[in-house]
XYZ file of C-alpha atoms in Angstrom:
376
model
C 24.378 -6.485 8.634
C 23.255 -3.725 10.991
C 20.015 -2.007 11.748
C 21.160 0.830 9.471
C 20.651 -1.575 6.583
C 16.988 -2.063 7.300
C 13.890 -0.351 5.974
C 13.058 1.128 9.396
C 13.200 4.672 10.674
C 14.923 5.994 13.764
C 12.915 6.067 16.912
C 13.037 9.665 18.211
C 15.319 9.970 21.227
C 13.656 10.545 24.553
C 15.307 13.898 25.211
C 13.817 17.333 25.849
C 13.449 19.419 22.718
C 15.691 22.132 24.156
C 18.707 19.803 24.109
C 18.982 20.022 20.361
C 17.582 22.068 17.570
C 17.547 21.564 13.852
C 17.011 23.330 10.600
C 14.383 20.915 9.292
C 14.787 22.020 5.694
C 18.464 21.141 5.475
C 18.988 18.461 8.077
C 21.613 20.688 9.745
C 22.154 20.472 13.486
C 22.189 24.001 14.893
C 24.599 23.162 17.722
C 27.881 21.385 17.156
C 29.348 20.413 13.798
C 26.990 20.855 10.836
C 25.926 17.896 8.741
C 25.930 17.982 4.918
C 22.690 19.654 3.910
C 21.809 17.136 1.228
C 22.630 14.037 3.223
C 19.440 14.407 5.284
C 20.735 12.630 8.388
C 19.113 14.363 11.337
C 20.447 13.417 14.789
C 17.707 11.837 16.814
C 16.940 14.744 19.196
C 16.902 17.181 16.263
C 14.636 14.835 14.344
C 12.300 14.837 17.312
C 12.196 18.640 17.249
C 11.128 18.549 13.601
C 8.491 15.940 14.406
C 7.078 17.944 17.256
C 7.018 21.028 15.032
C 4.843 19.089 12.635
C 7.399 19.444 9.865
C 8.084 15.810 9.150
C 4.875 14.066 10.100
C 1.869 14.338 12.409
C 2.830 13.805 16.031
C 0.384 10.903 16.372
C 2.153 9.001 13.593
C 5.531 9.754 15.165
C 4.340 8.297 18.467
C 3.046 5.180 16.701
C 6.387 4.636 14.976
C 8.241 5.350 18.204
C 6.307 2.663 20.057
C 7.203 0.057 17.470
C 10.842 1.124 17.218
C 11.297 1.035 20.994
C 10.584 -2.665 20.835
C 12.531 -3.437 17.694
C 15.736 -1.745 18.880
C 15.832 -4.075 21.885
C 16.649 -7.010 19.600
C 20.174 -7.982 18.621
C 21.618 -7.076 15.237
C 20.430 -10.138 13.346
C 16.952 -9.937 14.767
C 16.728 -6.277 13.835
C 17.569 -7.177 10.266
C 14.978 -9.945 10.247
C 12.410 -7.543 11.640
C 13.055 -4.905 8.975
C 10.698 -6.230 6.350
C 8.039 -6.993 8.922
C 8.032 -3.348 9.906
C 7.953 -2.306 6.287
C 4.815 -4.367 5.828
C 3.182 -3.382 9.065
C 3.850 0.338 8.871
C 2.333 0.395 5.393
C -0.814 -1.383 6.545
C -1.118 0.681 9.711
C -1.200 3.973 7.860
C -3.605 2.604 5.268
C -5.914 1.395 8.016
C -5.722 4.779 9.738
C -6.693 6.690 6.594
C -9.261 4.372 5.041
C -12.108 6.789 5.695
C -10.590 9.489 3.502
C -8.072 7.756 1.251
C -8.851 4.242 0.145
C -5.838 2.501 -1.398
C -6.027 2.556 -5.177
C -3.421 1.305 -7.639
C -3.566 4.707 -9.361
C -1.833 6.246 -6.341
C 1.357 4.501 -7.432
C 2.092 7.180 -10.004
C 1.415 8.554 -13.435
C 2.625 7.315 -16.839
C 6.074 8.397 -17.957
C 7.358 7.838 -21.476
C 10.955 7.351 -20.355
C 10.732 6.905 -16.615
C 13.860 6.790 -14.488
C 12.732 5.241 -11.215
C 14.373 5.166 -7.812
C 12.830 2.549 -5.527
C 13.140 3.253 -1.818
C 11.666 -0.027 -0.561
C 12.423 -3.693 -1.302
C 8.788 -4.574 -2.012
C 8.583 -1.780 -4.610
C 11.659 -3.122 -6.364
C 10.052 -6.563 -6.518
C 6.783 -5.135 -7.835
C 8.591 -3.198 -10.575
C 10.516 -6.241 -11.766
C 7.348 -8.330 -11.768
C 5.724 -5.633 -13.914
C 8.523 -5.702 -16.475
C 9.852 -2.330 -15.332
C 13.103 -3.487 -13.773
C 15.137 -1.808 -16.503
C 13.628 1.549 -15.495
C 15.098 1.360 -11.977
C 18.229 3.498 -11.685
C 18.815 3.029 -7.934
C 17.348 1.501 -4.809
C 18.099 0.935 -1.112
C 20.382 -1.484 0.668
C 17.858 -4.186 1.457
C 16.502 -4.441 -2.099
C 18.002 -7.801 -2.992
C 15.365 -9.540 -5.099
C 15.257 -10.518 -7.887
C 19.018 -11.217 -8.060
C 19.632 -8.560 -10.718
C 18.424 -5.934 -8.251
C 21.624 -6.490 -6.267
C 23.569 -4.758 -9.045
C 21.653 -1.481 -8.735
C 23.271 1.602 -7.171
C 22.234 2.325 -3.579
C 21.000 5.718 -2.425
C 20.430 4.913 1.224
C 19.413 2.271 3.669
C 16.016 3.432 4.823
C 17.475 5.420 7.704
C 19.700 7.729 5.690
C 18.624 8.839 2.238
C 21.360 10.508 0.186
C 19.426 13.280 -1.512
C 22.487 14.572 -3.325
C 22.976 11.179 -4.965
C 19.273 10.929 -5.795
C 19.350 14.287 -7.578
C 22.529 13.359 -9.465
C 20.796 10.279 -10.896
C 18.110 12.541 -12.433
C 15.099 10.336 -11.673
C 11.674 11.176 -13.008
C 9.955 9.190 -10.250
C 10.979 8.279 -6.712
C 8.802 5.484 -5.365
C 8.428 4.888 -1.660
C 6.032 3.545 0.920
C 4.123 5.637 3.395
C 4.707 6.450 6.196
C 8.447 6.804 5.982
C 11.119 9.270 6.947
C 12.233 9.407 3.324
C 8.917 10.788 2.100
C 9.006 13.640 4.587
C 12.585 14.484 3.685
C 12.051 14.283 -0.062
C 8.833 16.260 -0.377
C 10.444 19.706 0.055
C 12.987 18.913 -2.681
C 10.972 17.022 -5.290
C 9.606 19.942 -7.284
C 12.887 21.831 -7.467
C 14.801 18.701 -8.447
C 12.260 17.759 -11.094
C 11.075 14.360 -9.876
C 7.680 13.097 -8.785
C 6.994 11.141 -5.615
C 4.861 8.018 -5.942
C 3.662 5.774 -3.130
C 3.041 2.051 -2.910
C 0.724 1.243 0.003
C -0.734 -2.226 -0.558
C -3.221 -3.174 2.141
C -4.252 -6.605 0.843
C -3.250 -9.373 -1.525
C -5.569 -7.846 -4.100
C -3.731 -4.525 -3.813
C -0.385 -6.235 -4.372
C -1.655 -7.995 -7.473
C -3.335 -4.871 -8.850
C -0.102 -2.954 -8.290
C 1.813 -5.328 -10.558
C -0.659 -4.759 -13.367
C -0.807 -1.001 -12.855
C 2.971 -0.594 -12.730
C 3.240 -2.539 -15.950
C 0.843 -0.127 -17.615
C 2.715 2.918 -16.315
C 6.350 1.973 -16.591
C 6.883 -1.595 -17.736
C 5.499 -4.262 -20.046
C 1.674 -4.169 -19.905
C 1.290 -7.620 -21.433
C 3.793 -9.248 -19.080
C 2.360 -7.422 -16.075
C -1.174 -8.494 -16.944
C -0.040 -12.114 -17.305
C 1.799 -11.950 -13.978
C -1.207 -10.409 -12.269
C -3.584 -13.002 -13.666
C -1.267 -15.791 -12.537
C -1.168 -14.320 -9.030
C -4.957 -13.967 -8.952
C -5.324 -17.577 -10.027
C -2.883 -18.635 -7.315
C -4.817 -16.726 -4.667
C -8.129 -18.151 -5.865
C -6.708 -21.667 -5.794
C -5.535 -21.234 -2.204
C -8.862 -19.803 -1.143
C -10.828 -22.589 -2.806
C -8.594 -25.340 -1.462
C -8.621 -24.244 2.176
C -11.849 -22.265 2.622
C -13.615 -25.154 4.377
C -10.640 -26.397 6.365
C -10.444 -25.995 10.167
C -8.556 -23.013 11.498
C -4.972 -23.506 12.698
C -3.476 -21.099 15.235
C 0.118 -20.095 14.553
C 2.961 -18.241 16.218
C 4.801 -16.180 13.592
C 8.317 -15.568 14.836
C 10.328 -12.535 13.790
C 13.245 -12.880 16.202
C 13.883 -15.269 19.047
C 16.224 -13.664 21.576
C 14.259 -11.761 22.748
C 11.151 -13.151 21.137
C 9.308 -10.982 18.626
C 6.230 -12.052 16.729
C 3.753 -10.661 14.237
C 0.879 -8.945 15.985
C -1.674 -6.477 14.673
C -0.731 -6.567 10.982
C -3.963 -6.493 8.930
C -2.288 -7.219 5.595
C -0.368 -10.284 6.714
C -3.117 -11.587 8.979
C -5.684 -11.366 6.185
C -3.261 -13.108 3.832
C -2.765 -15.951 6.323
C -6.532 -16.356 6.453
C -6.369 -17.703 2.892
C -4.752 -20.765 4.482
C -7.224 -20.714 7.384
C -4.298 -19.826 9.633
C -5.023 -17.561 12.592
C -2.228 -15.495 14.108
C -1.994 -16.241 17.838
C -1.146 -12.580 18.497
C -3.414 -10.879 15.972
C -5.112 -8.914 18.758
C -1.878 -7.398 20.058
C -1.669 -3.626 20.117
C 1.649 -3.520 18.269
C 2.415 -4.696 14.777
C 5.460 -6.665 15.946
C 5.286 -7.095 19.730
C 7.880 -8.607 22.001
C 6.305 -11.508 23.891
C 7.330 -13.791 26.728
C 8.017 -17.457 25.952
C 5.856 -18.270 28.967
C 2.901 -16.613 27.262
C 3.458 -18.761 24.182
C 3.460 -21.818 26.437
C 0.072 -20.773 27.805
C -1.397 -20.126 24.353
C -0.061 -23.392 22.885
C -0.165 -22.455 19.183
C -0.660 -25.398 16.860
C 1.982 -24.235 14.391
C 5.194 -22.215 14.667
C 6.387 -20.294 11.614
C 10.132 -19.671 11.853
C 11.693 -16.819 9.826
C 14.372 -18.908 8.155
C 14.980 -21.357 5.337
C 17.991 -22.900 7.104
C 17.097 -26.454 8.240
C 19.632 -26.277 11.066
C 18.028 -23.114 12.375
C 14.572 -24.693 12.151
C 15.852 -27.623 14.225
C 17.309 -25.227 16.784
C 13.985 -23.395 17.118
C 12.177 -26.727 17.363
C 14.441 -27.893 20.198
C 13.943 -24.621 22.055
C 10.148 -24.798 22.018
C 10.178 -28.532 22.693
C 12.189 -27.911 25.855
C 9.602 -25.345 26.953
C 6.771 -27.808 26.472
C 5.103 -26.271 23.418
C 3.230 -29.154 21.818
C 3.546 -27.799 18.274
C 7.313 -28.210 18.488
C 7.058 -31.578 20.219
C 4.896 -32.799 17.339
C 7.224 -31.402 14.671
C 5.016 -28.528 13.592
C 7.713 -25.901 13.144
C 7.956 -24.659 9.564
C 10.736 -22.502 8.170
C 9.447 -19.743 5.878
C 11.452 -17.291 3.774
C 11.062 -14.095 5.833
C 11.589 -11.764 2.876
C 8.819 -13.459 0.928
C 6.431 -13.561 3.887
C 7.048 -10.130 5.377
C 7.336 -7.961 2.257
C 4.072 -6.862 0.601
C 5.230 -8.057 -2.789
C 4.504 -10.767 -5.355
C 6.400 -13.457 -3.413
C 3.933 -13.276 -0.535
C 1.763 -15.807 -2.351
C 4.728 -18.177 -2.629
C 5.247 -17.895 1.106
C 1.549 -18.547 1.678
C 1.810 -21.804 -0.271
C 4.394 -23.003 2.244
C 2.301 -21.790 5.178
C -0.774 -23.574 3.847
C 1.110 -26.850 3.502
C 2.445 -26.549 7.055
C -1.058 -25.888 8.376
C -2.428 -28.861 6.467
C 0.192 -31.064 8.082
C -1.130 -29.941 11.469
C -4.692 -30.846 10.453
C -3.626 -34.286 9.288
C -1.879 -34.933 12.597
C -5.080 -34.005 14.432
C -7.037 -36.418 12.268
C -4.441 -39.172 12.786
C -3.192 -38.911 16.393
C -0.922 -41.903 15.951
C 1.168 -40.198 13.262
């Protein structure tokens, strides 16, 4: 699986604007062989021209995305895939944080009711939210990384997050295309939506409460209101139970791995960091500038996190990560405090985040018990 199968955008190439030009409305490169107008696959320098012209997105947002992508593209193929859903989560929360003063996240921003909605989901977390809301049968297509629940794997694909096939989207005659913001897809779709007859709707959860409210709201709009309400209430009860159980427990500092060679971790991600706080788990790199920074193993050795969260459910891989950190003298690994967590559940802002938190909370509690019983 390659980076083209992730939910990330291209980082603009570091080339002067004069080296390439583009017709931003068609995605056609003005020099060299033209690209299909509806495929919307701008070469990187041409994409940069459109960004700098203000056509696709504000330059400040482009720079923010570029900073993150510069780091993520340094990882190998598998690590890039693992990092995809982290970036989906973190880019959503970054833009929400940046616009809180003028646009507070409300479930109503997801969309408007449609009697017979035909939905295209352009993000894995949106697909999961729709199925949880009883609206899975309204989805007519999605993107490559939308793989949960299992029935979502049978849906047609209209892109991979980097390349959105607009021609295919139009042929499917959707009434609603749902996506997260910011995203290259939103900028490419906006000029075409009205003419093609579909609405754009955004899912920008910034907290656990937003995720839960989204399930209920999507059920009202497109799915089964009764089922969605029951699902939402169950999720609220689960969150309340976690909060009540761990509110008075001591804090545990954790390293949250994304990839290991080179090492990437979760940094300044308000949504995920606030969710971890339900377990009284503090991200060791929460104060980092980036959402998913690359860090030096030596820095981890200096910080000595009490818990390491590994992005895998493979026991053999957990053992490998444990041996690595043990060799480097990280006490958490030496004491067996390396926990494998399903990365899709933890890094996507969807209903399964609470399931992942249950596992995180248990791992943190194990750390607390070891502190209370040094001989264990």
